[in-house]
Structure formats: C-alpha cells, structure tokens
XYZ file of C-alpha atoms in Angstrom:
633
model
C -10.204 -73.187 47.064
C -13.759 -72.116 47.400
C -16.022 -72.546 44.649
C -17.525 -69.709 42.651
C -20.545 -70.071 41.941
C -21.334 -66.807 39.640
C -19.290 -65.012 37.848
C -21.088 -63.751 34.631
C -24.218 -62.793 33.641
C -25.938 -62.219 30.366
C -28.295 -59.275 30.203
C -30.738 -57.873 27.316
C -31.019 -53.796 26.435
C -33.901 -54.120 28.662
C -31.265 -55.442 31.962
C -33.241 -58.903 31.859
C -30.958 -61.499 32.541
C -30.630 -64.116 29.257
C -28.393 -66.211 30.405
C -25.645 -67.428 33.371
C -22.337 -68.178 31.899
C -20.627 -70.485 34.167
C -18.643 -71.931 31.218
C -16.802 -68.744 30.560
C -12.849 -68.646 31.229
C -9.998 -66.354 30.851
C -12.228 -63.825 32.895
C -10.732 -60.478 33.559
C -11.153 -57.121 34.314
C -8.948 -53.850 33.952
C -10.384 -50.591 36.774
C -8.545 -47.683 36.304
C -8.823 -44.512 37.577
C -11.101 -42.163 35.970
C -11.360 -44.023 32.927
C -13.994 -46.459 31.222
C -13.263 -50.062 32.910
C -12.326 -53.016 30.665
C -13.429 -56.992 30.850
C -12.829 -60.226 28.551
C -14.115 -63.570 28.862
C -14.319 -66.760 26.368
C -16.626 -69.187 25.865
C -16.157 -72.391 24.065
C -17.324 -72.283 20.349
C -20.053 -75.087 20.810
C -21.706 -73.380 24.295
C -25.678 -73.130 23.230
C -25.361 -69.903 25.459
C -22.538 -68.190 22.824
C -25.954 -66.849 21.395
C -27.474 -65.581 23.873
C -24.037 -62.785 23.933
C -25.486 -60.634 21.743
C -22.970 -57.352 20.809
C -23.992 -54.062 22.288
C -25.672 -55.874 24.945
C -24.516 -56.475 28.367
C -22.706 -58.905 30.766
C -22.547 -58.549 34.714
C -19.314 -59.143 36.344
C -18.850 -60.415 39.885
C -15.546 -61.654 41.833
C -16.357 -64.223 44.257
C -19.309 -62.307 45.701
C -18.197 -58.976 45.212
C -20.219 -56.948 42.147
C -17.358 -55.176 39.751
C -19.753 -53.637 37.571
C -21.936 -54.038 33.935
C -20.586 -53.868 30.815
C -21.641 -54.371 27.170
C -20.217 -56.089 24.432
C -18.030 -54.800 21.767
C -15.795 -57.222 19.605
C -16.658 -60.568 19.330
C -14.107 -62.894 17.623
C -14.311 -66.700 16.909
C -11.315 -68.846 16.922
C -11.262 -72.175 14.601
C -8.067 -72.866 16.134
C -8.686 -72.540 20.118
C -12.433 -73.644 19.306
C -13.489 -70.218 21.516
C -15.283 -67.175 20.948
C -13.602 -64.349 22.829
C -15.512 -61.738 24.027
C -14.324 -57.437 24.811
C -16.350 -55.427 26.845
C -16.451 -52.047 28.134
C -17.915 -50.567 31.354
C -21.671 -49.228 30.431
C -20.060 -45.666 30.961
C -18.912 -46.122 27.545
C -23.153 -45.625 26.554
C -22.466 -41.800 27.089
C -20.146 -41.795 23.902
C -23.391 -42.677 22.218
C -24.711 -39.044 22.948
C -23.196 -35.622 20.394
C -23.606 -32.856 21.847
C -24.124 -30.995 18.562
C -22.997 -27.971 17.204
C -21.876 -25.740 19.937
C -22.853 -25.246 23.838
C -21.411 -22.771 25.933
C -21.360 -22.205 29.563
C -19.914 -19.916 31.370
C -19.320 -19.199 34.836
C -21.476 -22.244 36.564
C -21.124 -24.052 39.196
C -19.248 -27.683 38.180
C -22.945 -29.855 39.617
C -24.782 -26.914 37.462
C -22.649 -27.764 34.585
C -22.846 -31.552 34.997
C -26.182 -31.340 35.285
C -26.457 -29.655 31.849
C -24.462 -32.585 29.990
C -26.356 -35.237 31.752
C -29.852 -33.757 29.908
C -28.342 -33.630 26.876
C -28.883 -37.610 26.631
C -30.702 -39.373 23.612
C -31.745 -41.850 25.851
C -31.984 -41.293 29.690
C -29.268 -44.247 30.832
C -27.499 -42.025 33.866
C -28.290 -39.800 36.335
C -25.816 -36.943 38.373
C -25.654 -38.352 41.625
C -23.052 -36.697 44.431
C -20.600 -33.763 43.156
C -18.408 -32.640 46.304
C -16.384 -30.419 44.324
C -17.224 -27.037 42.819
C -15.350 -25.024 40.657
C -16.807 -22.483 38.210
C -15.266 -22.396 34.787
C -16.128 -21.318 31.177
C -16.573 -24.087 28.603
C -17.918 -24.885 25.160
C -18.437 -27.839 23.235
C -19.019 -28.571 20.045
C -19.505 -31.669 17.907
C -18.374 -33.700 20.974
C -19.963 -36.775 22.529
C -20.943 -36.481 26.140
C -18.403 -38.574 27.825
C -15.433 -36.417 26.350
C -17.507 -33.222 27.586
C -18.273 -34.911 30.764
C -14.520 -35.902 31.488
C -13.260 -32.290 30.292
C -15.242 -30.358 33.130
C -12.554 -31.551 35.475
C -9.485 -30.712 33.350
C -9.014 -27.003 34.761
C -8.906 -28.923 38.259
C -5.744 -27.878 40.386
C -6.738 -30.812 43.155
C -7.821 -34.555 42.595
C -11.084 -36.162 42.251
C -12.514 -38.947 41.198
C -15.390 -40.592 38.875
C -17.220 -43.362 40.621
C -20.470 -44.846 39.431
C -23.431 -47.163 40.405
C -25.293 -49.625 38.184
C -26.608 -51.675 40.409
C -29.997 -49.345 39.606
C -31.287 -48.202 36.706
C -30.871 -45.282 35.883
C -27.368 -45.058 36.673
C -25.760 -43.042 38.571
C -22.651 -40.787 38.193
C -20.619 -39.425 40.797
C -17.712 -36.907 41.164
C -15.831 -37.126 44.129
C -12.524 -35.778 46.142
C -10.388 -39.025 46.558
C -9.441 -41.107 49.497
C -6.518 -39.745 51.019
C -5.583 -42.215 54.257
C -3.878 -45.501 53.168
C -6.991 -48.294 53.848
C -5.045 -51.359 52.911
C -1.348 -52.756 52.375
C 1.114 -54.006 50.383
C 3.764 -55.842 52.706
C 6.890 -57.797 51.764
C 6.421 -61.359 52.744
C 2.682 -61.133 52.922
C 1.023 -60.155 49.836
C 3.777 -58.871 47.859
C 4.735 -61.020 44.832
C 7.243 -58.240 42.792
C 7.904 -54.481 42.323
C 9.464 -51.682 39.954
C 9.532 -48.144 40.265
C 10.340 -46.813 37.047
C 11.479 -42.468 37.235
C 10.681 -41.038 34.019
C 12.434 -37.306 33.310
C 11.614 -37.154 29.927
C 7.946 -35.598 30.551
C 9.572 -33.290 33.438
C 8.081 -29.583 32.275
C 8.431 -26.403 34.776
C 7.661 -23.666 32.335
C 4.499 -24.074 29.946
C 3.387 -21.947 27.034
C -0.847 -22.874 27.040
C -2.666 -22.390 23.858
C -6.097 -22.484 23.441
C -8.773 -21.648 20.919
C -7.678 -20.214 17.098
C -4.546 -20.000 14.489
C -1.855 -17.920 14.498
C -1.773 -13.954 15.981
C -5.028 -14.776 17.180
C -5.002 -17.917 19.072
C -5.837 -17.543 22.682
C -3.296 -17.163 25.311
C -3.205 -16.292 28.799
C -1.250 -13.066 28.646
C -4.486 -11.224 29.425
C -4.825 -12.500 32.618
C -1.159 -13.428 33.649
C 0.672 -9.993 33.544
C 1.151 -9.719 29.758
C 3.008 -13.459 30.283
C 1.880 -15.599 28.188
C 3.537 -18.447 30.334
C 3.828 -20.327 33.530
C 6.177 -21.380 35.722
C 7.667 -23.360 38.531
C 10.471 -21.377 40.067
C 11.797 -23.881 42.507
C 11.774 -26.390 40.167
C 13.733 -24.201 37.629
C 16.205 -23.195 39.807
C 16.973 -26.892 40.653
C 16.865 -28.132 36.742
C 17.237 -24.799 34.669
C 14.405 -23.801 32.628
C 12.650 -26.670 30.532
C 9.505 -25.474 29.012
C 6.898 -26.387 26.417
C 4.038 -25.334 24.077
C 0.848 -26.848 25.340
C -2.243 -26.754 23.112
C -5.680 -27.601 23.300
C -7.868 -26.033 21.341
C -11.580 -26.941 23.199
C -10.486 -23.975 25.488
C -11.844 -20.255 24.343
C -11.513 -19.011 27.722
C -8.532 -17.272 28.919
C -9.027 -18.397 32.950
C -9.921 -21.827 31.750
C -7.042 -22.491 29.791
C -4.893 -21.333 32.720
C -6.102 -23.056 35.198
C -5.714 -26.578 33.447
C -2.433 -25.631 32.413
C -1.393 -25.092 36.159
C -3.008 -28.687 37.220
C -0.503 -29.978 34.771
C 2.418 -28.125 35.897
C 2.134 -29.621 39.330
C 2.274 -33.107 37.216
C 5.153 -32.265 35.027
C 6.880 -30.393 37.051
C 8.368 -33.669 38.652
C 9.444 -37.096 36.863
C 6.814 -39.275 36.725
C 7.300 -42.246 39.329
C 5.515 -45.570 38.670
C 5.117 -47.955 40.602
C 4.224 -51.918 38.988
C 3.100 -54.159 41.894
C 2.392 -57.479 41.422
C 0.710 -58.750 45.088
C -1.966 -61.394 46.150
C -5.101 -60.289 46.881
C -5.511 -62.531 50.278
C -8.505 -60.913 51.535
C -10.755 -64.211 50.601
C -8.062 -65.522 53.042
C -8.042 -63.564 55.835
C -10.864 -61.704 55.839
C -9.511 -58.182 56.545
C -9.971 -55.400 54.662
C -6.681 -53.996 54.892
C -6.110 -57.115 52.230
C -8.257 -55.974 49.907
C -6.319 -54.232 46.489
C -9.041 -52.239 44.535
C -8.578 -49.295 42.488
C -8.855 -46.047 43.817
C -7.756 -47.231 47.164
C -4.855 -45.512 49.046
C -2.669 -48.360 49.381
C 0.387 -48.010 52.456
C 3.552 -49.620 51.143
C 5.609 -51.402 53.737
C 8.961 -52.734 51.837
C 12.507 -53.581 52.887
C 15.194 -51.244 52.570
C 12.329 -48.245 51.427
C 10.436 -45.770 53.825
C 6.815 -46.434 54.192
C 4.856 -44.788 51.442
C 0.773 -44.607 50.576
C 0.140 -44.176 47.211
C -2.968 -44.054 45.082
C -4.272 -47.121 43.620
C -4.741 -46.318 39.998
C -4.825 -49.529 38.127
C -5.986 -52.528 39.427
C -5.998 -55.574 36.990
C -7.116 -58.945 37.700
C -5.954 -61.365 34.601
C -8.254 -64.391 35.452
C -10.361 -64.219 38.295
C -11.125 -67.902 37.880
C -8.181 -69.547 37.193
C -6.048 -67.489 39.104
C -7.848 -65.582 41.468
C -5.340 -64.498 43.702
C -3.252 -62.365 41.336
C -3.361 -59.126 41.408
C -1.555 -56.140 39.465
C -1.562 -52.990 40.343
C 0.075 -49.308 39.681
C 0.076 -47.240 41.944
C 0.938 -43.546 41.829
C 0.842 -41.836 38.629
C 0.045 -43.572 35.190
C 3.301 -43.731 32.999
C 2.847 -41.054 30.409
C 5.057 -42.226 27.515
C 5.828 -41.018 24.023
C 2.892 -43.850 22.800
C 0.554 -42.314 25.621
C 1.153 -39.020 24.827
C 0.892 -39.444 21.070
C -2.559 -41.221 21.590
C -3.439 -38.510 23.840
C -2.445 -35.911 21.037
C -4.358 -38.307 18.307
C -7.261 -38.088 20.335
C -7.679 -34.483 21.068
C -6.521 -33.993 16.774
C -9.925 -36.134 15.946
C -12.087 -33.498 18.350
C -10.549 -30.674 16.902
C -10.981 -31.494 13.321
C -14.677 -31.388 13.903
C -14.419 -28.283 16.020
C -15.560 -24.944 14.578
C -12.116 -22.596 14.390
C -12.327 -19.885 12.196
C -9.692 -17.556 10.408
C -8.050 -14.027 9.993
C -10.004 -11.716 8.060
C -9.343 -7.882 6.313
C -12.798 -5.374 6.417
C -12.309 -1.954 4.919
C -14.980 0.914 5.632
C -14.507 3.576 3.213
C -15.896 6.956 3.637
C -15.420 10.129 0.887
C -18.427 12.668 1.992
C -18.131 16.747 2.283
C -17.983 18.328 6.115
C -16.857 21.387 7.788
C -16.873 22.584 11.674
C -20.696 22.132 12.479
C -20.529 18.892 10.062
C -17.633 16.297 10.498
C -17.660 13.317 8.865
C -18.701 10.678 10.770
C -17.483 6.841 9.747
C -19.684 4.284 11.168
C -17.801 0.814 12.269
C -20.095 -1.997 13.477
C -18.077 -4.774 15.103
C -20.241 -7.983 15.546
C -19.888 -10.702 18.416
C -18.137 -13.015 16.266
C -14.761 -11.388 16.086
C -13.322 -13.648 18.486
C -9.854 -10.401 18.194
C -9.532 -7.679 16.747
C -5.590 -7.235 15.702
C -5.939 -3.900 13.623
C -8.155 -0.714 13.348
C -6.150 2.067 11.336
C -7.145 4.870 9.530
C -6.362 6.022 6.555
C -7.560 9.760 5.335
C -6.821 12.738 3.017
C -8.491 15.978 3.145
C -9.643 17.764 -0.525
C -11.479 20.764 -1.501
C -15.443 21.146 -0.791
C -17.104 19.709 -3.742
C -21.098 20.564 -4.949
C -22.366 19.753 -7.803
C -24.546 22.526 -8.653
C -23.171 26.053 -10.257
C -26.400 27.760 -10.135
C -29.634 28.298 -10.809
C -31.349 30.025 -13.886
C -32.938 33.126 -13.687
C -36.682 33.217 -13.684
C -39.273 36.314 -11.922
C -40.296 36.898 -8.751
C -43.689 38.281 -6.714
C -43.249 40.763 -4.557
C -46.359 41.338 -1.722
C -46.713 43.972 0.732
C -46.183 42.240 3.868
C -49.090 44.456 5.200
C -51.188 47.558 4.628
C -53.892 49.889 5.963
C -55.017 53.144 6.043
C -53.866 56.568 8.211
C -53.493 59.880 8.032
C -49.799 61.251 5.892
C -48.570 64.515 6.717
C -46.435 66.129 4.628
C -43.220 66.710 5.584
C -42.430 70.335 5.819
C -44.946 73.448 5.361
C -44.369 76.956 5.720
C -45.800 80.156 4.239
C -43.959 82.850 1.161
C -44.378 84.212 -1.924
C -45.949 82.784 -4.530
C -46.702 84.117 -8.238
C -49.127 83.312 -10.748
C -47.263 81.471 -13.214
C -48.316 82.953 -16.182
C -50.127 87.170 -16.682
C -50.452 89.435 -19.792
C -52.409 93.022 -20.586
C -55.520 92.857 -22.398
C -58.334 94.785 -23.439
C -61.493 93.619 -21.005
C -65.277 94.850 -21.120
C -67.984 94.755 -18.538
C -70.717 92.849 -18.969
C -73.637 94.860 -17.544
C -74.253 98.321 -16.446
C -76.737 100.684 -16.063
C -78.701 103.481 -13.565
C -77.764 107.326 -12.948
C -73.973 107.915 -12.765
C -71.383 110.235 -13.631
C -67.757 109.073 -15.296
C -64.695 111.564 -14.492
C -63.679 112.018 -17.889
C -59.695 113.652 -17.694
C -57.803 114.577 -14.567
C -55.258 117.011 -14.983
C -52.407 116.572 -12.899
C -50.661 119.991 -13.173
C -50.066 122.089 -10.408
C -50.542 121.824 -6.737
C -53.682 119.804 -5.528
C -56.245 121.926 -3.296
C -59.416 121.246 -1.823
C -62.334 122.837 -3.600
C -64.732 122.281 -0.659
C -67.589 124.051 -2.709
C -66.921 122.020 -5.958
C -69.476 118.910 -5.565
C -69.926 116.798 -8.152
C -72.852 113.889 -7.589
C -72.424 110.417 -8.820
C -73.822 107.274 -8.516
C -71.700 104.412 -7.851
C -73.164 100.918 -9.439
C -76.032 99.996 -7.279
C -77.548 103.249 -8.015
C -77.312 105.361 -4.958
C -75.487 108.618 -4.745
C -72.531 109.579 -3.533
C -70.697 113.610 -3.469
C -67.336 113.652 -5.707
C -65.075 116.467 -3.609
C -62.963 117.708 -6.282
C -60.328 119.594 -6.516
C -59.676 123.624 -6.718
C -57.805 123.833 -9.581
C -58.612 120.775 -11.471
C -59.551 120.834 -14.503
C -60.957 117.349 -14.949
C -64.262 116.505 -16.463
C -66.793 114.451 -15.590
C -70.135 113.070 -17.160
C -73.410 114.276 -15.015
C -76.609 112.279 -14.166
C -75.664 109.618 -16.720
C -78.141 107.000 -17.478
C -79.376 104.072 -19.243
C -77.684 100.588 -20.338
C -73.961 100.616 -21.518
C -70.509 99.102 -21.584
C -67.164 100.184 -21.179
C -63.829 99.203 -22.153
C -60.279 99.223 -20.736
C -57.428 98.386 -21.791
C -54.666 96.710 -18.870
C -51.078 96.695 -18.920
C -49.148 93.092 -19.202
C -48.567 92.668 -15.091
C -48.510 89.585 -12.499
C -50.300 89.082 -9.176
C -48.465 88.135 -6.366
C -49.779 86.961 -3.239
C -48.189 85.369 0.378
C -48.922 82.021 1.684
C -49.369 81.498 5.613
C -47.454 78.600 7.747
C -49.441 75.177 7.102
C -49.507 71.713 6.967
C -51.147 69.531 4.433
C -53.021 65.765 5.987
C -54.031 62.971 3.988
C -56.113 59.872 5.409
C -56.015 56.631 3.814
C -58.529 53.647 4.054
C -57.049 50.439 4.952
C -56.022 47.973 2.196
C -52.928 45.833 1.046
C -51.360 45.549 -2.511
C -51.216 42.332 -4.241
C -48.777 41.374 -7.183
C -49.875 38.474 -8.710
C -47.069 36.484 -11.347
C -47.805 33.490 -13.513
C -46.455 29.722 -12.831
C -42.578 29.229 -13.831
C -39.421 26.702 -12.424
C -35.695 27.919 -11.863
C -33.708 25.355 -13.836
C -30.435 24.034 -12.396
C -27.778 24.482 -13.610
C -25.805 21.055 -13.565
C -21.400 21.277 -13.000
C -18.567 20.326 -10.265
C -17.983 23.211 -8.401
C -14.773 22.973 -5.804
C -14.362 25.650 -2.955
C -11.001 27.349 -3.350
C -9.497 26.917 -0.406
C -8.693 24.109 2.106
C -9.240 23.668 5.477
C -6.444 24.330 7.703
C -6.623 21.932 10.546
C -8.979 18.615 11.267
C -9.885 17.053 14.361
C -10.386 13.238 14.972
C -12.184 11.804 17.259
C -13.316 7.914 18.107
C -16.189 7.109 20.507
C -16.017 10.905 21.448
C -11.739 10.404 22.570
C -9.558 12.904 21.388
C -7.094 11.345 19.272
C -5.385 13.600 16.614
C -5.609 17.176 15.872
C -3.976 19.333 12.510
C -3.073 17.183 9.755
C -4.605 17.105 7.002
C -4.079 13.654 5.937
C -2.858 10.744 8.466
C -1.934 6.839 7.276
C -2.475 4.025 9.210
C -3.438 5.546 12.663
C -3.822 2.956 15.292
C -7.390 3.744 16.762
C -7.599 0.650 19.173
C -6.514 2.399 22.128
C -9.199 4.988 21.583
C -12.783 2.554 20.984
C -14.818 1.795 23.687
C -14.061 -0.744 25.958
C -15.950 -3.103 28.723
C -14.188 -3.556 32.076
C -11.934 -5.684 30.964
C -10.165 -3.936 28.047
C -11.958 -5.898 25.665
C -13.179 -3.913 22.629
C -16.809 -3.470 22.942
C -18.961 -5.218 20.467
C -21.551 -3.289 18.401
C -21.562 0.144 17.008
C -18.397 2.609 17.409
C -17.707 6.654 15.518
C -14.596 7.385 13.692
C -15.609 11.432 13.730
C -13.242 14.068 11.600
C -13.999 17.299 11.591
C -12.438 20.296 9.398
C -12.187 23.988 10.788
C -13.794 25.055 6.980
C -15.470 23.746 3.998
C -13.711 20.249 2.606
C -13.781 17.250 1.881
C -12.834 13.955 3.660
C -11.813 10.886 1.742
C -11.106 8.085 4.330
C -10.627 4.530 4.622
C -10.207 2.169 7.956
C -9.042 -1.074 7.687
C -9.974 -3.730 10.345
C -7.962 -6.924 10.912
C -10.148 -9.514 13.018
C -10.414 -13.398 13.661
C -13.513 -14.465 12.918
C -15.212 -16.990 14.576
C -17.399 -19.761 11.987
C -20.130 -19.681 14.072
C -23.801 -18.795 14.506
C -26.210 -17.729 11.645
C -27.596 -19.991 8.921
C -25.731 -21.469 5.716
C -27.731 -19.597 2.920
C-alpha cells in the first residue's frame, strides 16, 4: 500500500496552517450533490496538536494527493472511554449561513448571475466570490429574514433542468460556481472489477402527477397559479395519469409571492414525482490509485456508466460519494447514484426546515375597510367617494357598495330681513320731450263781473252819452261830431240820421270813469307744439347705514326625491335607476394594469341623482394585507 503522507491540515481564521495532523484516524468525508460536504476525523486524547483544533476554525482535507476541500470545525467531543477527541466538520460553504439577509429583498425579473451577484454582496464578511453561472433564468424572488446560503440555494428551485454547485477554495476569496451538469458517463462501475454490492430500491410512495402549488399568504388569499394557468390552479402529467389514475397533492411553500415563480418550481418537481424514485446503493472500490485510469475514479457529480450482469447498461448521476476511512480503508467507496431517496424522515426534515423560515417570514392577514360617504348632490354634482388602495394589499377579495338615496337636506331656512341701497346704475343729462302736444281750447279757470276804473285820463274829447236804438239806422253824412280819442288828436264821429244819441263836446281836463262788467270768461286756442327739457349730467346716490342679515338656523328637506341615479367607477358605467343598491360588486369596473390586476392608488365611486338629494353610502373593501414596509410607531 502506498504511504500517505498528508492527509489533514490545521488552519487559523486567517488560512495559516497551525498544525499537520498525521495522527488523525477514522478520516472521512461525505460529497453530495448540491449540498454542504461533510468530514470527521479523531485524534487521540493526549496528541499536543488536539489544541491546536480550535472550533470554528478550519482543517484541509486531502486523499492521497488529491485536494477534497476546507472545512471548519463544529462539534468537538472527548471520549474518556476510547481516549479520543472526535472531531465534525462542515465544508466552508457552510460560512454563508453566517450572513441574514434582513428584513425583506425583492427582485424581480433578473437575470439568475444578476441575482447571484446580489446575494453574494450581501456578505458581512467578504469569504466568496460568484465565479462561472452558465445558466440563466429570470425569476421573481424575495427574501426575508433568511441567511444567504438558503437564498443562494433557492434561486435554482424554479429550475425545470439540472445544474450544479461547485466551488473552489484553493484561493481566497472563494469562489462559487453554478453549472449545467456532466451528462456523458466518464467512469464505471463493472461487475468483477470494482463492484463490491448493489440495491436498487423503487419507491411509489412519493409518485405525484397532479400538484396543487401554494405560495405566499393564508386562506382566500394565498397565492396560486390560477392567474397564469387558465383559471387552474393545478398541474398535471397526463401520460402519467392515464397510466396510474390521478394522484395529486397540495404543495406549499410560502417564500414564493410570485405567481410564475411558484409555477415553475412546481413543474421541476413534477418531472421528479411524477415517477417512483429509483435509488441506486453501490458499494465499489475506488482502484484508480491502482490502475491509474480515470475511468476508475468514483467522485460525486460524475456520470458514472453501469455495466452489470443480467441489467442493460445504464449512466447515472453520481450524487453521493462517501468515503468512510480514507486511511484505514482507502479503497472503499459508497456511492448513490441517481436520485436521493426522499423518504417520510427526508421529507419531514425538509418540511421542518422550510416551517423554521417561514415562522420568521413576514405573512400578513385578511382585513375589512369601510369608506362611508353621506353628502348632498344632484345632476351637475354627484357624489363622489374617494377609495385609495395602497401597495400593500397583496388581494383585494371584495369592493361592494352599499347606498340609499334621501331627500336634499340644508340647514338654513332663511335669512332675516334687513334694508337695502338702491343706486342708479348711471346718469347724465339730455334733452326730454314730452310725449304728445297738440293745440285746442283752453279757458281761464276762474272769471267774474266787476266794477273797474281807469287810472288816468285827460285832453279834449267827447263821450257819446245814450244811443238810441229805435228805428232803422241811416247815414247822416252831414251830422259830424269831433272827438278826440286818448292821445289827444281828433277824429270825425259819422253819426247817424235819426239817432238820437248824445254826446259830450270838446271835453277837457283830468278825470276818471267807471264801468261796470258782466260776470264772463275768456277763451282762447292753443297752436300744435311740443314742449323740450335739457338736463345736465349727474347720477343719484342713496346712501344706507351699516346692518347684517341674520340667519336663520333649521333642517330644511326638499320635498321630493330624485327619480333615477347613475353610478359610475373610474368613469365605467355600472348601474343606472335605483335608488338604493346593496352590496354591488364594483371589482369588475376599477381600473386595471395589463394584467387584470387592480391598480394601486387612487380610484372614484361617482353617483349622481337626476334632482336635488341626498346620498348616504358605504363601500366595504375586503383585502390581504401584507406586514410590510413603514416604521413601527
């Protein structure tokens, strides 16, 4: 046998080496796929060098010459009885569970290196580094509370093909990898060569076809994939169905929030469960050191070829490779190879697992919000109810309305009486003309007789005394009588023939005379005319002193009722006529992005009466809300 010469090494935090343990025994090492690699070792209870394996620091593991990988110590435990302190380590991968991604972080629609990327920076202290990512999916994700390995592991969940996590720490800082998987066989397991024993072990009791996936939430208002599947909120495997009938199950996992997502993984476990599992326990020789071919060589995450009696040839993943005691027994090798037996004890650890996450994730619960509204409107003023809807309703089960029309209310009668100004709204002079004119008759109003004397008189004159009237009148052309009319001068009288009057001759000197008149009137006629009047411009002012109109406090309701009312919601016609409605559905009409979803933010519940009334209304909102964002006050 050849001789080892290293097989352990003892490391600080700082990767200095503190020791060479070649006294350790019972060395071991457990690689499985896409999981954190195990190792144990002993040392014997009196080795100086048992203190120089300090916990949380690390140990290097080779196998002959070939480097498995660094680990750090976790239990110790010292036997009295065996005289050995036994040592349990973990792969250094197991550092990244030493990172909490706290609170939440959400990212949606990245590209898987993007996303990687983004968890690798979220490191306390800088131990890895993203090295070569060959597959790219884009996904949505959040995580909260969770450490970074969990996170790190979960971005491949919604895979539908294989990959693989490899690593390097044979630099500092690490380096992680996420790879497709090999899929040609590149060494063998052959009866009477390396073989040592088999068993394939066919498990039906984890055979699914149809699967119910549940994601984030409680209740109504957990997320399924009905959104996105054809209102199914399942998925099957038809072939598979029709050759074992329909065998479903309820699969939860609450990290999801993303409808796509959730799908997605649940189909990459269909194509698992869909069949029995088939395991395959090999226990073979690893005779590489022997013959020097690689085809020899058993390590995990190889595609291994089969070659058995009585069985076709089949390659099949390497995903377990443990090696019990590399120094006592370096040869033996076990191995299983296909897919991992999923148990009841795997599956309930599994389950136990994901329970611890989700206890510290944020979930949230089913909430009632009423908006009430009681305002007066008529045609030209409806009554508008304003609903805000904020991001954190994850759903929004109910919106209904609730609403009774009643008569126009005020509450003012009227006002008190008080006085007013009134002030020519302008003024200025002109000319008026009356509005009709015309000539007549017109009479003094008022004429009596009276006995009248003259005021002055005087100079030669003569005064006809009596006329007599008797008899026909003839001209007396000789009979002149001379007078003198009142400016003195004289003038011939021609008097009658026959008349008998007499007069007074050559009169002279001052006098008076009096005469008596008759009661009489004077009448006198009045041509067509107009009468004008011009004004100078000039306004009229009315000045009253300071006073208030009091109101006059009361409820006063409008007689009548409208006769029809008209809703609408985010301007969509949804009801017209009745005067009151109970519990209408107004989902269907709110605004909606281009997916269906509700939009978030501001939306108008408008109702609007063809008169005077008044609308007393209520809507009623049932919602899951999510417990996140905001402060704690």
């Amino acid at each position: 046998m050849k001789e080892v010469k290293l097989l352990l090494k003892a490391l600080d935090l700082q990767r200095n080496v503190t020791a060479i343990l070649e006294n350790a025994k019972g060395i071991s090492y457990t690689r499985i796929n896409n999981q954190i690699w195990k190792a144990s070792f002993s040392l014997p209870i009196n080795n100086p060098k048992v203190d120089k394996v300090k916990l949380l620091k690390y140990v290097e593991v080779y196998d002959e010459e070939k480097y498995i990988g660094l680990f750090r110590i976790i239990p110790k435990k010292t036997s009295k009885s065996t005289l050995t302190v036994s040592f349990e380590c973990e792969h250094v991968l197991a550092t990244l569970l030493g990172s909490t991604l706290f609170k939440d972080h959400q990212l949606t629609n990245l590209p898987t290196n993007e996303v990687l990327q983004y968890l690798i920076d979220q490191q306390k202290e800088k131990h890895w580094q993203l090295g070569n990512v060959e597959i790219i999916r884009y996904f949505h994700y959040l995580w909260e509370n969770e450490n970074l390995l969990s996170a790190i592991f979960s971005v491949t969940k919604p895979f539908d093909e294989q990959y693989r996590w490899t690593w390097d720490t044979t630099s500092y800082p690490w380096t992680l990898n996420l790879v497709r998987p090999n899929t040609e066989p590149v060494c063998r397991i052959k009866e009477r060569h390396n073989l040592i024993d088999f068993e394939i072990e066919e498990n039906p009791m984890s055979v699914f076809n149809r699967i119910y996936p549940l994601g984030y939430g409680e209740g109504v208002n957990q997320l399924t994939i009905e959104s996105i599947n054809n209102g199914f909120p399942y998925i099957e495997d038809a072939a598979a169905i029709a050759e074992n009938g329909i065998i479903e199950t309820t699969w939860a996992d609450k990290r999801f929030e993303d409808a796509a997502t959730l799908k997605a993984s649940a189909e990459a476990l269909l194509k698992k469960w869909k069949e029995p599992v088939v395991s395959w326990v090999v226990s073979a020789a690893d005779v590489s050191t022997i013959t020097g071919a690689k085809v020899d060589e058993l390590k995990e995450g190889n595609v291994v070829r089969l070659e058995l009696d009585d069985y076709p040839n089949v390659d099949l993943l390497i995903m377990k490779e443990h090696r019990p005691d590399i120094k006592g027994d370096p040869g033996n090798t076990q191995l299983e190879i296909g897919s991992l037996t999923e148990d009841l004890s795997t599956t309930q650890a599994d389950l136990e697992r994901r329970q611890k996450i989700n206890e510290v994730y944020a979930q949230g619960a089913t909430n009632l919000l009423a908006y009430s509204y009681n305002d007066n409107a008529d045609g030209e003023n409806p009554a508008e109810i304003m609903i805000f809807l904020p991001e954190e309703m994850v759903k929004i089960n109910k919106l209904l309305l609730t609403y009774k029309t009643d008569y126009f209310r005020a509450y003012e009668q009227a006002t008190e009486g008080g006085g007013a100004t009134t002030v020519t709204s302008s003024a200025g002079g002109g000319t008026t003309v009356s509005s009709s004119s015309g000539g007549g008759t017109s009479s003094t109003s008022s004429a009596g007789g009276g006995t009248s004397t003259s005021t002055a008189a005087g100079g030669d004159h003569s005064h006809r005394m009596f006329l007599s009237l008797e008899g026909p009148i003839q001209e007396l052309p000789n009979a002149l009588f001379q007078s003198k009319n009142s400016a003195g001068q004289a003038v011939n009288v021609v008097m009658p023939a026959n008349n008998v009057d007499l007069y007074t001759y050559s009169s002279s000197g001052s006098h008076v005379h009096v005469f008596t008149l008759t009661d009489h009137v004077h009448t006198f006629t009045t041509q067509n005319h107009t009468h004008s009047i011009t004004l100078q411009h000039h306004s009229h002012t009315t000045t009253l002193p300071n006073h208030i109109h009091a109101i006059k406090f009361g409820i006063y309701k409008h007689t009548d009722l409208p006769t029809r009312i008209s809703i609408k919601v985010d301007g969509n016609v949804v009801d017209e006529g009745a005067l009151e409605i109970e519990n209408l559905d107004l989902l269907p009409y709110l605004e909606k992005d281009s997916e269906g979803k509700v939009t978030r933010g501001w939306h108008t519940v408008s109702i609007t009466p063809d008169d005077l009334g008044r609308i007393n209304a209520n809507v009623i909102t049932q919602f899951f809300m999510q417990s996140r964002g905001g402060g704690s006050f």
